Amino acid sequence: FIEEFVRTNPIVIFMKGSPSSPSCGFSANATAILRSYGKPLAHFDVLADPDVRQAVKEFSQWPTIPQVYVGGEFLGGSDILAEMHQAGELAEVIEQAFAKVTSEA
């Protein structure tokens, strides 16, 4: 499920809660950063499924939630996302992910 979800959506966040109602500050911060780019994002609420919560940590080999994937690649959690955003790197990664989707369509 995780591999397919990440592969078929340009931006994915595994988070606590939803983008409109995050259940932790780190998830709220990550979704605010992602939403600032005005692109659609897919999310999965790990609080709704403990098996997926554990499986996504194993899939990425990253121990914390949220976890962000762009263009099928794992970027990291809230802190890494914030660093990439401030450095201007995140905009480039997002644009590349959506350019790839457009060229494949």
XYZ file of C-alpha atoms in Angstrom:
105
model
C 0.000 0.000 0.000
C 2.673 2.514 1.027
C 4.819 2.005 -2.055
C 1.814 2.368 -4.381
C 0.480 5.422 -2.510
C 3.856 7.176 -2.676
C 4.413 6.240 -6.332
C 1.013 7.420 -7.567
C 0.834 10.790 -5.771
C 3.316 13.629 -6.446
C 3.193 14.833 -2.818
C 2.400 12.507 0.079
C 2.432 13.159 3.792
C 1.969 10.470 6.398
C 0.819 12.515 9.354
C -1.146 12.614 12.573
C -4.575 13.919 11.611
C -5.410 15.565 8.302
C -4.160 18.718 6.557
C -7.320 20.545 7.645
C -7.150 19.159 11.186
C -3.613 18.117 12.148
C -3.232 16.323 15.492
C 0.302 17.473 16.288
C 2.431 20.554 15.777
C 4.951 18.829 13.520
C 2.207 17.599 11.192
C 0.626 21.075 11.219
C 3.952 22.695 10.330
C 4.688 20.231 7.512
C 1.248 20.574 5.941
C 1.389 24.380 6.157
C 4.692 24.359 4.280
C 3.389 21.946 1.628
C 0.109 23.826 1.178
C 2.025 27.072 0.607
C 3.029 25.711 -2.813
C -0.590 25.449 -3.959
C -0.240 21.892 -5.217
C -2.503 18.977 -4.335
C -1.182 16.686 -1.650
C -2.237 13.228 -0.604
C -2.218 12.387 3.069
C -2.661 9.413 5.315
C -3.651 9.734 8.960
C -1.407 7.259 10.791
C -3.546 7.573 13.927
C -6.329 5.785 12.028
C -4.184 2.709 11.320
C -1.407 1.618 13.704
C -0.184 -0.994 11.199
C 0.446 1.656 8.540
C 2.015 3.908 11.175
C 4.590 1.217 11.944
C 4.992 0.087 8.333
C 5.758 3.584 7.030
C 8.545 3.926 9.606
C 10.045 0.662 8.372
C 9.516 1.591 4.711
C 11.452 4.855 5.057
C 13.732 3.724 7.883
C 12.763 6.972 9.612
C 11.433 6.780 13.188
C 9.116 9.778 13.372
C 5.890 11.137 11.902
C 5.196 13.161 9.786
C 6.948 11.732 6.773
C 6.950 13.538 3.447
C 7.454 12.073 -0.008
C 7.721 14.168 -3.159
C 7.976 12.598 -6.582
C 8.171 9.164 -4.995
C 11.243 10.089 -2.955
C 11.358 10.290 0.831
C 12.374 13.789 1.940
C 12.121 13.509 5.716
C 10.060 14.996 8.479
C 8.965 18.448 9.532
C 12.434 19.833 10.337
C 14.008 18.708 7.057
C 11.018 20.038 5.134
C 11.378 23.423 6.847
C 15.103 23.537 6.030
C 14.478 22.670 2.375
C 11.693 25.261 2.187
C 13.874 28.033 3.668
C 16.767 27.148 1.360
C 14.505 27.234 -1.711
C 15.190 23.563 -2.446
C 11.667 22.328 -1.768
C 10.112 24.474 -4.514
C 12.450 22.916 -7.061
C 11.733 19.348 -5.904
C 7.973 19.965 -6.040
C 8.129 21.533 -9.494
C 10.164 18.580 -10.779
C 7.651 16.110 -9.330
C 4.727 17.823 -11.036
C 6.648 18.250 -14.304
C 7.262 14.484 -14.266
C 3.553 13.779 -13.717
C 2.606 16.121 -16.566
C 5.088 14.536 -18.974
C 3.829 11.031 -18.120
C 0.168 11.950 -18.654
